[in-house]
XYZ file of C-alpha atoms in Angstrom:
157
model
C 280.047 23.970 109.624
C 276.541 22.428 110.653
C 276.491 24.875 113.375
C 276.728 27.867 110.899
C 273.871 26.054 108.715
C 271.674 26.491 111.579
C 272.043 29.640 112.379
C 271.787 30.619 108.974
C 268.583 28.560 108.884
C 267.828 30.459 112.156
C 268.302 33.810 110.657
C 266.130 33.415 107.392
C 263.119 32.239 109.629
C 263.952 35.256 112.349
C 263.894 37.559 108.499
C 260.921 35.884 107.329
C 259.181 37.103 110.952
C 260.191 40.218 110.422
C 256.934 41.720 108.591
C 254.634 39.722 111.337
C 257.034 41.219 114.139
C 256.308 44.980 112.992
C 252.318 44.396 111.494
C 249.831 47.123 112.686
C 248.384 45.929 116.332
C 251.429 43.760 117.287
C 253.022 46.434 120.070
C 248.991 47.286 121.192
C 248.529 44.076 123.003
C 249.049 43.847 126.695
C 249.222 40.790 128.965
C 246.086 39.635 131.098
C 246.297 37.789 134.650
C 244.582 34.445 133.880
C 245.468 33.042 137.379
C 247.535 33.120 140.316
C 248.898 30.244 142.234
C 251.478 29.351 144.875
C 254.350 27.244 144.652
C 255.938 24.770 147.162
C 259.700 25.579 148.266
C 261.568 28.397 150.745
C 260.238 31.224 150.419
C 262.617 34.258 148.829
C 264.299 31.854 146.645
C 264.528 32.942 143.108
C 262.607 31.157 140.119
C 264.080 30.934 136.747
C 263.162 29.907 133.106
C 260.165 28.168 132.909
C 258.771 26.016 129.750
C 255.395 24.629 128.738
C 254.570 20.987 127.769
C 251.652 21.292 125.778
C 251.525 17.472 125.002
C 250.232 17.213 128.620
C 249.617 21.073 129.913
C 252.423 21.192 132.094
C 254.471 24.271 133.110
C 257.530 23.328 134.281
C 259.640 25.483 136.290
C 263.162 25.901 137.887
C 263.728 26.685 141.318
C 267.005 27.919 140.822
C 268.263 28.542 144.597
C 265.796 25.246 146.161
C 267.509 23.145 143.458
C 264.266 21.529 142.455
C 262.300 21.773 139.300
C 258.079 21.908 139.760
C 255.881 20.146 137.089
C 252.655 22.241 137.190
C 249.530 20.634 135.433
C 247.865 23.805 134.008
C 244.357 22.224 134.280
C 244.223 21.728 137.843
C 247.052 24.381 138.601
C 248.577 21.758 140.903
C 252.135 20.714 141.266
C 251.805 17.266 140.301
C 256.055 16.383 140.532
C 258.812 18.053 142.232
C 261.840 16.556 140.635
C 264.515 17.053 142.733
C 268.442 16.619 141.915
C 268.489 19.971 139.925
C 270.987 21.737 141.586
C 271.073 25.546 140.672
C 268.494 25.039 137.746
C 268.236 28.136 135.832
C 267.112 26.837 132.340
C 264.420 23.732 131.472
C 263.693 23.044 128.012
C 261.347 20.444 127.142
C 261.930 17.980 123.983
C 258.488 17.197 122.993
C 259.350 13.663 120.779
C 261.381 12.323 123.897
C 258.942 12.929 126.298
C 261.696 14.486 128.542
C 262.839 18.191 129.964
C 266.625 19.064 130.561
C 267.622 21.476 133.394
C 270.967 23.549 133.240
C 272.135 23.165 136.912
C 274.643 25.405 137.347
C 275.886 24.497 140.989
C 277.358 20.953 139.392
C 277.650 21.543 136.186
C 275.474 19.197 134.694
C 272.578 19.311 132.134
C 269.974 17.000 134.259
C 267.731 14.605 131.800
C 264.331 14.326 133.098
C 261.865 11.579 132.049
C 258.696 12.654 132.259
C 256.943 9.167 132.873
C 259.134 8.971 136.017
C 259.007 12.503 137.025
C 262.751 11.960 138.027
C 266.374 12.607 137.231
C 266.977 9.784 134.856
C 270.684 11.048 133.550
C 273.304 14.104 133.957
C 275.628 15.069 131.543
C 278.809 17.105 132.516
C 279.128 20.579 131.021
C 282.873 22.495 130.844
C 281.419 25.098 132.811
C 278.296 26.468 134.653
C 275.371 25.659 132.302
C 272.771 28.564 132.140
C 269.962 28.062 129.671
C 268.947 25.627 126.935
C 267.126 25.575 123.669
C 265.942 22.643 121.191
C 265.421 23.791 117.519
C 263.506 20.317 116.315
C 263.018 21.332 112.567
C 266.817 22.038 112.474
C 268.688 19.558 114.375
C 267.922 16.600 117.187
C 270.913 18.485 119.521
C 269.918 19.959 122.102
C 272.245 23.704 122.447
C 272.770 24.902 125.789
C 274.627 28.244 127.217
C 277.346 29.286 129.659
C 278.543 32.142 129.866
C 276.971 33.391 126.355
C 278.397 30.995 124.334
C 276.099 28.202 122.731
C 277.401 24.404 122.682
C 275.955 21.697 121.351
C 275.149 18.502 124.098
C 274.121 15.186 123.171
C 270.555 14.427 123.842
């Protein structure tokens, strides 16, 4: 039942968009290349989600097939942390009033907890099945709701 509340609450905010989504000028914008910068790991191995601290201006991004996850600070465009034990990361969400990011590691289904402070693995928490992307609605809830295969569960946080 407090799932469906949510998504309703979801839906009237996606609704309430909807004008914004389809104003004059929205589809006439194109991206820009601000900068360009390499990242550490074997090459040929696939990135996936990426997320953006703005508390600190940090882009944080999964290395899905290295199994590490790269804290970038956007300032200096320097990877300031590699945090590894993130087996198959595909999603990273970060949960601004905790001061930590999750990674969905599919390879051991786990959701890694990351402590930012530390810049390590802190805690894992088992998943049923491969884990494949994350999201934290903070007006909402405080769970955090991650994917496999499609189908959005809640995990503790």
């Amino acid at each position: 039942m407090h799932t469906r509340r949510i998504f309703r609450q979801i839906g009237v905010v996606v609704l309430g968009l909807g004008p914004a989504l389809f104003a004059p000028g929205t589809f006439g914008q194109t991206l820009r290349q601000v900068t360009k910068f390499d990242l550490p790991g074997p090459g040929g191995k696939r990135f996936d989600y990426l997320t953006i601290d703005e508390d600190d201006h940090y882009l944080i991004s999964a290395h899905l097939a290295a199994g590490r996850t790269y804290v970038i600070d956007l300032t200096t465009n320097q990877v300031v942390a590699t945090v590894a034990d993130t087996p198959g990361a595909e999603g990273v969400e970060y949960v601004p009033e905790l001061r930590k990011f999750y990674t969905s590691n599919a390879h051991d289904n786990t959701i890694g907890v990351v402590d930012l402070k530390q810049m390590k693995v802190i805690k894992k928490l088992k998943t049923e099945s491969k884990p494949d992307g994350s999201t934290y609605a903070a007006p909402f809830t405080s769970s955090m709701f991650r994917t496999s295969m499609g189908k959005p569960k809640p995990s503790s946080t």
